[in-house]
Coordinates of C-alpha atoms in Angstrom, one line a residue:
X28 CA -35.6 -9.4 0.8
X29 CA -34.0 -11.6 -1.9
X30 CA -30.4 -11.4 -2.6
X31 CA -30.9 -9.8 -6.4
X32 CA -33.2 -7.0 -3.9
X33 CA -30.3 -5.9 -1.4
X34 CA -27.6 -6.1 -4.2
X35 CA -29.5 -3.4 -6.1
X36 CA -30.1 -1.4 -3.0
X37 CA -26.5 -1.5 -2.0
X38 CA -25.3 -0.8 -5.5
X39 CA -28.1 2.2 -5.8
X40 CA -26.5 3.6 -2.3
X41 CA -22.9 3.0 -3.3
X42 CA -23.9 5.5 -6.9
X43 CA -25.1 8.1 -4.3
X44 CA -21.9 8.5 -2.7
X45 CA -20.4 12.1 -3.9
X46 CA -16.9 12.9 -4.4
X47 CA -14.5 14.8 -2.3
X48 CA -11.9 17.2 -2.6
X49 CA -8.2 16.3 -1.7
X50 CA -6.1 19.3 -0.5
X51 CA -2.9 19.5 2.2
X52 CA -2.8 22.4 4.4
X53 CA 0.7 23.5 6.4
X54 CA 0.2 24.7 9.5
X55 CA 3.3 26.8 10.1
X56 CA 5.0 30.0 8.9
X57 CA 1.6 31.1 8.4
X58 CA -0.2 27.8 6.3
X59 CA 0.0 27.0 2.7
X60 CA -3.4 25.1 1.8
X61 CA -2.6 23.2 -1.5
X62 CA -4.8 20.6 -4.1
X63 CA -3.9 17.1 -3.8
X64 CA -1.7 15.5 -6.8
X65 CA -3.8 16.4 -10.0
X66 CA -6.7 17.9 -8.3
X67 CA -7.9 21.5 -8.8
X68 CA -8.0 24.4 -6.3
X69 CA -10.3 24.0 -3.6
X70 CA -13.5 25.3 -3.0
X71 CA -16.7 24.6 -1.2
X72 CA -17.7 21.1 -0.4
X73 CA -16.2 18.2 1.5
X74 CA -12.5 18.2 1.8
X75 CA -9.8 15.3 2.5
X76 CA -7.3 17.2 4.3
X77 CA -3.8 15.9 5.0
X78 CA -2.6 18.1 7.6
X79 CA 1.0 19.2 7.7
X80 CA 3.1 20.7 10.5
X81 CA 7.0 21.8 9.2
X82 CA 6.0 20.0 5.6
X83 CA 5.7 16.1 7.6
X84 CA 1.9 14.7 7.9
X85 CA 0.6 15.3 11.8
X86 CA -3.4 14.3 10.5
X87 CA -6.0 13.8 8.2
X88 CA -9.5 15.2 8.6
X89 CA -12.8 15.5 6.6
X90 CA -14.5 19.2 6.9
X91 CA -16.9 21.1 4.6
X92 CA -16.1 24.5 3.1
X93 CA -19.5 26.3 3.1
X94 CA -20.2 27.8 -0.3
X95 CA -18.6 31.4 -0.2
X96 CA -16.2 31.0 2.9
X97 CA -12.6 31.0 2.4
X98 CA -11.2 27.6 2.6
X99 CA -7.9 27.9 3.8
X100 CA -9.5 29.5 7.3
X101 CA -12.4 27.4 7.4
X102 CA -9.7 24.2 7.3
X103 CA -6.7 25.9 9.1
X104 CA -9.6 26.9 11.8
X105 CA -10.7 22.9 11.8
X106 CA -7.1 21.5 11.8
X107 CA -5.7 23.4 14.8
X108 CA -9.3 22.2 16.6
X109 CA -8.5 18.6 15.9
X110 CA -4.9 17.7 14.5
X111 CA -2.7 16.0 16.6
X112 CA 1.1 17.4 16.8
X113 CA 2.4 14.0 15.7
X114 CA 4.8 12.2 17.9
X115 CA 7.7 10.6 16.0
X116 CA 10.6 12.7 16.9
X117 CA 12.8 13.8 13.9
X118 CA 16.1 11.8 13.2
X119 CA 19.1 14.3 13.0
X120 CA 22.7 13.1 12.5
X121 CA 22.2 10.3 10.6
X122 CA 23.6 9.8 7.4
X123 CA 20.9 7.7 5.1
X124 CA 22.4 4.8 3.2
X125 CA 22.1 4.5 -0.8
X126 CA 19.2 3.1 -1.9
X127 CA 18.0 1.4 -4.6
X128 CA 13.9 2.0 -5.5
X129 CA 12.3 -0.3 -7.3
X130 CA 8.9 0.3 -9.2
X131 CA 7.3 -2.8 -10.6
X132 CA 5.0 -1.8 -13.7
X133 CA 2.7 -3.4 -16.6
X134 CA 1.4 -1.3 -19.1
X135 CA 0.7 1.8 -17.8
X136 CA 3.2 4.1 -19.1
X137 CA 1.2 7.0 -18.3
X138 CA 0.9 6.6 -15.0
X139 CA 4.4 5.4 -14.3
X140 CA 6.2 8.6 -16.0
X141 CA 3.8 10.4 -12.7
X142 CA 5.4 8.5 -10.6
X143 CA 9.2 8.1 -11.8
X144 CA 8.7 12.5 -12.4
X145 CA 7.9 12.3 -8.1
X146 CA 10.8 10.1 -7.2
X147 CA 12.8 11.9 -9.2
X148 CA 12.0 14.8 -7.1
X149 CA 13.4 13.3 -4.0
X150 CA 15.8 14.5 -1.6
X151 CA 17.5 11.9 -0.7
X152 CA 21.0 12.9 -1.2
X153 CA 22.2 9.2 -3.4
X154 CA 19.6 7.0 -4.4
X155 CA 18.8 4.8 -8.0
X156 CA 15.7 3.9 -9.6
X157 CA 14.9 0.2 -10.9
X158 CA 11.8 -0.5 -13.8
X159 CA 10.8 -3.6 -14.2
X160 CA 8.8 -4.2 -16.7
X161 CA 6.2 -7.2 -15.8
X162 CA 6.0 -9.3 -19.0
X163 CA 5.2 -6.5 -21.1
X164 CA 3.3 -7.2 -24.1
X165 CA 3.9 -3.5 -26.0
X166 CA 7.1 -1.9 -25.9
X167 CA 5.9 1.4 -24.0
X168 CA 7.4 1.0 -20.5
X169 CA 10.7 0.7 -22.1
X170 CA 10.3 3.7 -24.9
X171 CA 9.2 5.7 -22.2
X172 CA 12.4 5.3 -19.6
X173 CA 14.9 5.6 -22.9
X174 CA 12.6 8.8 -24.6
X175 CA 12.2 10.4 -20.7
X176 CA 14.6 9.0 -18.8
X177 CA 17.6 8.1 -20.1
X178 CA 20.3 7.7 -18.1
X179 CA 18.4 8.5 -15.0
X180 CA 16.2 5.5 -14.3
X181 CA 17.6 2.0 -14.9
X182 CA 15.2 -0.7 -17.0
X183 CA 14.7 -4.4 -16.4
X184 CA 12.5 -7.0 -17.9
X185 CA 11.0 -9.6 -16.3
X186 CA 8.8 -11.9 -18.5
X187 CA 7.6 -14.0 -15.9
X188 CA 3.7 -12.4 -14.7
X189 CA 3.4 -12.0 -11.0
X190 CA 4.5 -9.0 -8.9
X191 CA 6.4 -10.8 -6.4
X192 CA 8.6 -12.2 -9.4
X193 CA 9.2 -8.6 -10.4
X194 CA 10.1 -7.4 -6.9
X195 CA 12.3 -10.1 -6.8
X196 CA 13.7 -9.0 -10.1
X197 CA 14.2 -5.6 -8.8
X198 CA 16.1 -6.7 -5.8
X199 CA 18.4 -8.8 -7.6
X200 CA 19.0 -5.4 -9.6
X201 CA 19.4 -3.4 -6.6
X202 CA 23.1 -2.1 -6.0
X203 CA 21.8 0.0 -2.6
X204 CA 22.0 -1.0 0.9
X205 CA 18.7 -0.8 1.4
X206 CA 15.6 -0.9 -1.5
X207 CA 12.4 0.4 -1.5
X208 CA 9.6 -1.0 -3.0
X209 CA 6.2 1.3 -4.6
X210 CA 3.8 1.3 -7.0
X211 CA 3.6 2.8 -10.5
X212 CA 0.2 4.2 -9.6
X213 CA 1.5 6.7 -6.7
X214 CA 3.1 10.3 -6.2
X215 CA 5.7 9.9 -3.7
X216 CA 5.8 13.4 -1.6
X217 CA 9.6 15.1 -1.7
X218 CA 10.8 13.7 2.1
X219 CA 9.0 10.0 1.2
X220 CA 12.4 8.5 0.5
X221 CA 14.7 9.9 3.0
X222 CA 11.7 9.7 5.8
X223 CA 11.4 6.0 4.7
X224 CA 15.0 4.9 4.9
X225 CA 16.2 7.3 7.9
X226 CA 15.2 4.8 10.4
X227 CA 17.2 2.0 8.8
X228 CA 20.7 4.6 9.9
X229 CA 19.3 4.7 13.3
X230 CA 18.3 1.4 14.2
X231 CA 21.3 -1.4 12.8
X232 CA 18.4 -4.2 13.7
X233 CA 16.0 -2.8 11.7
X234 CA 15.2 -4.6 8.9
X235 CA 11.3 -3.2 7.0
X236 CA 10.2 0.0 7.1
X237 CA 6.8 1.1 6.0
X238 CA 5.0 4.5 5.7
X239 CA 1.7 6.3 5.0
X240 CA -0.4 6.0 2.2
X241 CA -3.3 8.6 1.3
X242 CA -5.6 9.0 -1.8
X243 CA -4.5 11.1 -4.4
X244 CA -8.0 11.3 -5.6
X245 CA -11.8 11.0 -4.2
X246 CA -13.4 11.5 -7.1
X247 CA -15.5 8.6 -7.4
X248 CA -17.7 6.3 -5.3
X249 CA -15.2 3.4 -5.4
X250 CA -12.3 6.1 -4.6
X251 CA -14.2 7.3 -1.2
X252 CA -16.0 4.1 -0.2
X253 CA -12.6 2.1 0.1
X254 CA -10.7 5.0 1.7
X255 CA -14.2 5.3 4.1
X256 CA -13.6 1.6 4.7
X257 CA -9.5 2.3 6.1
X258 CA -7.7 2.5 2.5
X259 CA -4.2 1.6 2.6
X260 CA -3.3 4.3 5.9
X261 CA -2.2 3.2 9.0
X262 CA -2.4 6.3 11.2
X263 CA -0.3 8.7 12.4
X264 CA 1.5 7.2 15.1
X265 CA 5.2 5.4 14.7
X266 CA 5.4 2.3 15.8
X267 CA 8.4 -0.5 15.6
X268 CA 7.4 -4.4 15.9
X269 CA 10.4 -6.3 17.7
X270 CA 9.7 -10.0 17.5
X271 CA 12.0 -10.1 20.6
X272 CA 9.1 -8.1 22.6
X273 CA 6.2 -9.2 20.7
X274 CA 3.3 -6.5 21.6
X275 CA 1.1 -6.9 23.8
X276 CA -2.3 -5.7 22.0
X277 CA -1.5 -7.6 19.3
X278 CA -2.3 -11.2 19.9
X279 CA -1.6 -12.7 16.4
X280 CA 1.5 -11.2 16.0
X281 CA 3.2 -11.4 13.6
X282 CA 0.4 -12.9 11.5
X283 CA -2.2 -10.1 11.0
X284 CA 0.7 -8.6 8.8
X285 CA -1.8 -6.2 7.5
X286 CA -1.0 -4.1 10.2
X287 CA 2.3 -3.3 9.2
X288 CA 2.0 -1.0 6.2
X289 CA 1.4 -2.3 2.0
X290 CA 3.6 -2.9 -0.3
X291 CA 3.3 0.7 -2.5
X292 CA 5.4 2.0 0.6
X293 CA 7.9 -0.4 2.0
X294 CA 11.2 -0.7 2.3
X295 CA 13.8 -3.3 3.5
X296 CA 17.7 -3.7 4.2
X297 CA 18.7 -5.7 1.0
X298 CA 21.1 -8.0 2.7
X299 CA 18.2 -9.0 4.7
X300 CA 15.5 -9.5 2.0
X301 CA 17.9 -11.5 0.1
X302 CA 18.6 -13.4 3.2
X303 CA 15.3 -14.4 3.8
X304 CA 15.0 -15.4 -0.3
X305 CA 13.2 -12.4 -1.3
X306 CA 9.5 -12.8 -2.0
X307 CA 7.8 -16.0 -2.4
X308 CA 6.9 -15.3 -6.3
X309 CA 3.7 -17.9 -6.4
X310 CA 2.2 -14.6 -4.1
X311 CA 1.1 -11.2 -5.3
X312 CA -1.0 -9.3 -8.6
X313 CA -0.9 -11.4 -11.8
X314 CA -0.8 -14.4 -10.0
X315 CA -3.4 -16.4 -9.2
X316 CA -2.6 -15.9 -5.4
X317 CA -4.2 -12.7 -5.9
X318 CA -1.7 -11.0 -3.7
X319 CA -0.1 -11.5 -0.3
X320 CA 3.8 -10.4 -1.4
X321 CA 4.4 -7.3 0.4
X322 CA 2.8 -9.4 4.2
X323 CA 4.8 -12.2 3.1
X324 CA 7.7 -9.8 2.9
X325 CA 7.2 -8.2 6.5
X326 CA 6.7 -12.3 8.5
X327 CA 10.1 -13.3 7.1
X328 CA 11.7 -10.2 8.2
X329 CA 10.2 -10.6 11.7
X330 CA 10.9 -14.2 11.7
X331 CA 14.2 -13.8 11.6
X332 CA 14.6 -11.2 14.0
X333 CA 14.6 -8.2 12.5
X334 CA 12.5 -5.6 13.8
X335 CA 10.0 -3.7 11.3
X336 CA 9.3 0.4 11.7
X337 CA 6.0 2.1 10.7
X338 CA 6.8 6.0 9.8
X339 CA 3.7 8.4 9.2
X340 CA 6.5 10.7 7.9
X341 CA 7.1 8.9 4.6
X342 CA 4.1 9.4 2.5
X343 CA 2.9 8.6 -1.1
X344 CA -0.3 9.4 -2.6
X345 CA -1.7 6.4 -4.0
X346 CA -4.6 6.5 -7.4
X347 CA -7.1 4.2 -5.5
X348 CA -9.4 2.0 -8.0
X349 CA -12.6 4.3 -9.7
X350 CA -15.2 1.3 -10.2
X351 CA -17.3 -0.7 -8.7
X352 CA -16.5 -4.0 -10.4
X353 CA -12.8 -2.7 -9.1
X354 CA -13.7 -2.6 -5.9
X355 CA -15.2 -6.1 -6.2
X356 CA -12.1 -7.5 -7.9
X357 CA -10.1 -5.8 -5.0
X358 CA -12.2 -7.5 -2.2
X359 CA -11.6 -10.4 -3.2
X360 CA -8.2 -10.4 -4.3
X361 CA -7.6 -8.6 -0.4
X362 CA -9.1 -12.1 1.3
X363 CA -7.1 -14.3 -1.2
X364 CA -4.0 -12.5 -0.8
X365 CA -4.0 -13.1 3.1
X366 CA -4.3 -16.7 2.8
X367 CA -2.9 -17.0 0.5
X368 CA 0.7 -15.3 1.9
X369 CA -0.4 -17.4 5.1
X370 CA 0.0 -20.6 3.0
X371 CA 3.5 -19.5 2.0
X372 CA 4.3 -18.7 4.7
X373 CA 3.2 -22.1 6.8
X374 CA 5.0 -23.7 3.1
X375 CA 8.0 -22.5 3.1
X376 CA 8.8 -22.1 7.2
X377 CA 7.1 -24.9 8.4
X378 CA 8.6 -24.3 11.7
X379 CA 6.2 -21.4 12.3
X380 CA 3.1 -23.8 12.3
X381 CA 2.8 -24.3 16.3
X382 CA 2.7 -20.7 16.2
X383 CA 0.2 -20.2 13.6
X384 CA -1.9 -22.9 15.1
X385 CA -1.7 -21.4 19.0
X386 CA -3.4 -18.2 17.3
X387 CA -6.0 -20.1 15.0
X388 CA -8.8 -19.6 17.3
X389 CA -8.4 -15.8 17.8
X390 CA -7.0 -15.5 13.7
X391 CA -10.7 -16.7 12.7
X392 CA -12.3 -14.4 15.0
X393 CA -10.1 -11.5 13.6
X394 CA -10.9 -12.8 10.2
X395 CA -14.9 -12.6 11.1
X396 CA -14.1 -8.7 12.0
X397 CA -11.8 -8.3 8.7
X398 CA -15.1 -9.3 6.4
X399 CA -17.8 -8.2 8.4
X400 CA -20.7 -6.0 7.1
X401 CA -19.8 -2.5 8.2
X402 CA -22.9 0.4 8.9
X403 CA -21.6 4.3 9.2
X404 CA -20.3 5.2 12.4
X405 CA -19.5 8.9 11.8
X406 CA -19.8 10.9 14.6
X407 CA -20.9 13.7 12.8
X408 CA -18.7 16.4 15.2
X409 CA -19.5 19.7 14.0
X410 CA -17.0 20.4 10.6
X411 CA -16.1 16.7 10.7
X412 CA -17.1 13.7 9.3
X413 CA -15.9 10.6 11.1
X414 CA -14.4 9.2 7.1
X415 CA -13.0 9.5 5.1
X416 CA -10.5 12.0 7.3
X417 CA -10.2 9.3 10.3
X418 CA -9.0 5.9 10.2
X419 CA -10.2 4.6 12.9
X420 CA -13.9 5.4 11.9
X421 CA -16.2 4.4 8.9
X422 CA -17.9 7.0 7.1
X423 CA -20.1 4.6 4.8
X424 CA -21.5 1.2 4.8
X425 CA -18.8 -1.4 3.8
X426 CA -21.7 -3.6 1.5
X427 CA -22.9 -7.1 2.2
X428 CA -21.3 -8.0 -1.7
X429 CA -18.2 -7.2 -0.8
X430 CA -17.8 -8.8 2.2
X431 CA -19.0 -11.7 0.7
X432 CA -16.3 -11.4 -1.8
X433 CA -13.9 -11.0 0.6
X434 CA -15.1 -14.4 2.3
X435 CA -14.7 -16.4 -0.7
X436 CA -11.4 -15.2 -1.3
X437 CA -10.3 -16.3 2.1
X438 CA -11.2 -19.5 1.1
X439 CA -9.7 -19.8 -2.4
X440 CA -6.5 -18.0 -1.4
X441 CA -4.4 -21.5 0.0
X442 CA -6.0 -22.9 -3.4
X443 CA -4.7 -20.2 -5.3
X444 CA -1.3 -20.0 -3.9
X445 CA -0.8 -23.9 -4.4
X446 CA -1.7 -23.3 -8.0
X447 CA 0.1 -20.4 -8.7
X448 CA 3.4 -22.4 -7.8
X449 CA 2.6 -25.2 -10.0
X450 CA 1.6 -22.5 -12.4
X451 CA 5.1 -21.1 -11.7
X452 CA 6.9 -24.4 -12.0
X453 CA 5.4 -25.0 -15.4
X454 CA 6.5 -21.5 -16.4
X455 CA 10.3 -22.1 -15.4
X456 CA 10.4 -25.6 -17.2
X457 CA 12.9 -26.0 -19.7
X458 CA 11.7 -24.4 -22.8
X459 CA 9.4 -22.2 -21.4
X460 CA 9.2 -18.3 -22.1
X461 CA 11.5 -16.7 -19.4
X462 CA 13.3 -20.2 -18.0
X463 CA 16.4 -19.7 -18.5
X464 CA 16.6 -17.3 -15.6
X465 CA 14.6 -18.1 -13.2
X466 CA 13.0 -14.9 -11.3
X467 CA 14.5 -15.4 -7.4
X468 CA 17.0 -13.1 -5.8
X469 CA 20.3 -14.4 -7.3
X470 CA 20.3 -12.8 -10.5
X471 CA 17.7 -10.7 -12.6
X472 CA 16.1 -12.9 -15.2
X473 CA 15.5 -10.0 -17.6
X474 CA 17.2 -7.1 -19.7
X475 CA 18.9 -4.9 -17.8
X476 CA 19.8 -1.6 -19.3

């Protein structure tokens, strides 16, 4: 079969995926079964179910609503079958510190007034929100914070392209102990922000938290192949990495920083990012790094000691990509990213090289798994599908393309990141738009208003 023949075939089975409903059902006081963020009420047809037990995610599961059956007891009947009671117990006397949330954005006022109106809605008792606007080219982002906003969200500029430079922007704007870091493309559920930061008032080594990310939509083939193929979730069991007890079933630690959580939900002391220098900004979106902030982010924690806490408790609802050619841009950009934040790392802590090179042998193996072609492996239990619902199970075929893609962006990604730093250097030259402050963690570079 020629390579123009399976391309087409994969392409022709990738348009046949259908979409699937996104709904959260509560399981006590009775149950509450609710759409997900902008979707309608549910009916018959495959559902994404987040699974709630006093309002903090226990599970997600995939069931079908037959056509005239009730949904909320076909799903309630499923989710006390299979959901798990969770296991994190829930932090009580501890007073969470002020934080600072930053949300690095580029154009897409739209979607960022979604997500400012859902942190907004917080409980955290004392928390700020940062913009930064990502060399903007219109003057949206900012009429949108002063028209909506006002004195409720603060707004920086940062001229300088590349998402790491903005997070470092952000940082140097943050005025809380600790500063949380998501996207402008999520809806951050009411607990995210005190879930997320709790653990930093139990635990005085702690220095990263990370929490659970779930799709906000399945509407189109892109949307449920990528959540099929893992998405951005990591499970529903808390975990904390201590590089003083470095665990056991994870060999590369602390390399394969994937495992740690993304950088829409993350969260760090501030005294400890901005010991560590803050992001390396030759890494993430806009640069031609591709990505690789957010697992920089988490190594240089950890290699300093500081322990790092994955909470399924602190959840945002993230707009995954609708489009195939997305999905190609983000396989790629997913294998140049990790080498690329591999390179910086190895750059700019050389002393972790013996390290990196004791796990080479078993990091290329990994990286074999990371890109391999993927067939279904749903078990096809009665009422549930083994994906998009669970994360350890692939409900599609993960295509030959983008694995392919996702090889070649291995390879490009130390490429990328060494010219994305001489890119950066040239930008920062005397002269040069956005020199005179240089993004980094000492100062913002931009407006601040």
């Amino acid at each position: 079969m020629s390579h123009a023949t399976r391309v087409r075939q994969e392409i022709r089975r990738f348009l046949a995926i259908e979409p699937v409903q996104v709904a959260e059902l509560e399981l006590d006081d009775g149950g509450a079964l609710r759409p997900g963020p902008g979707s309608p009420p549910v009916t018959h047809g495959e559902v994404f179910l987040l699974v709630r037990k006093g309002g903090r995610p226990v599970a997600t599961l995939l069931g079908r609503v037959p056509e005239g059956a009730d949904p909320k007891a076909v799903l309630t009947a499923l989710a006390r079958r299979h959901a798990d009671a969770g296991a994190e117990p829930v932090l009580t006397g501890v007073t969470v510190p002020f934080t600072s949330v930053v949300v690095a954005t580029r154009e897409r006022a739209d979607r960022l007034a979604h997500a400012l109106d859902s942190l907004l809605a917080q409980d955290h008792p004392d928390f700020e929100i940062v913009v930064v606007d990502n060399a903007p080219v219109t003057d949206a982002t900012r009429e949108l914070v002063e028209r909506k906003y006002a004195e409720r969200v603060r707004y920086v500029t940062e001229p300088v392209p590349g998402l790491a430079v903005a997070h470092n922007t952000g940082l140097a704007a943050a005025r809380g102990d600790v500063v949380a870091f998501t996207d402008d493309d999520v809806v951050a559920d009411p607990l995210w922000l005190t879930e997320l930061i709790a653990p930093f008032a139990a635990d005085p080594g702690l220095g990263c938290a990370t929490g659970l990310i779930l799709p906000a939509r399945l509407r189109t083939p892109a949307q449920v192949l990528l959540e099929s193929h893992g998405g951005f979730a990591k499970g529903f069991t808390p975990r904390t990495y201590d590089p003083a007890e470095p665990p056991a079933d994870e060999p590369l630690f602390p390399f394969t920083a994937g495992r740690f959580g993304s950088g829409a939900n993350m969260a760090f002391r501030t005294g400890v990012l901005r010991a560590v220098g803050g992001f390396d900004p030759a890494t993430g979106a806009g640069t031609l790094a591709r990505g690789g902030d957010d697992l920089y982010g988490f190594v240089r924690v950890l290699a300093q000691g500081h322990r790092l806490h994955y909470t399924p408790r602190a959840l945002v609802w993230h707009h995954h990509r609708e489009t195939w050619q997305d999905l190609e841009t983000q396989a790629y950009g997913y294998g140049a990213g990790l080498t690329a934040y591999l390179t910086a790392i190895l750059v700019n802590r050389p002393a972790l090289l013996p390290a990196f090179l004791a796990r080479l042998p078993r990091g290329l193996a990994h990286a074999r798994t990371l890109t391999a072609v993927r067939d279904s492996d749903a078990q096809g239990a009665p009422g549930v599908s083994g994906a998009p619902g669970g994360h350890d199970e692939r409900g599609h075929p993960w295509p030959r393309r983008l694995s392919r893609l996702q090889r070649k962006g291995m390879a490009y990604g130390p490429v990328g990141y060494l010219r994305a730093r001489r890119a950066l250097r040239d930008a920062l030259a005397p002269g040069a738009p956005g020199a005179p402050g240089a993004p980094g963690v000492s100062g913002a570079s931009g407006d601040v208003r």
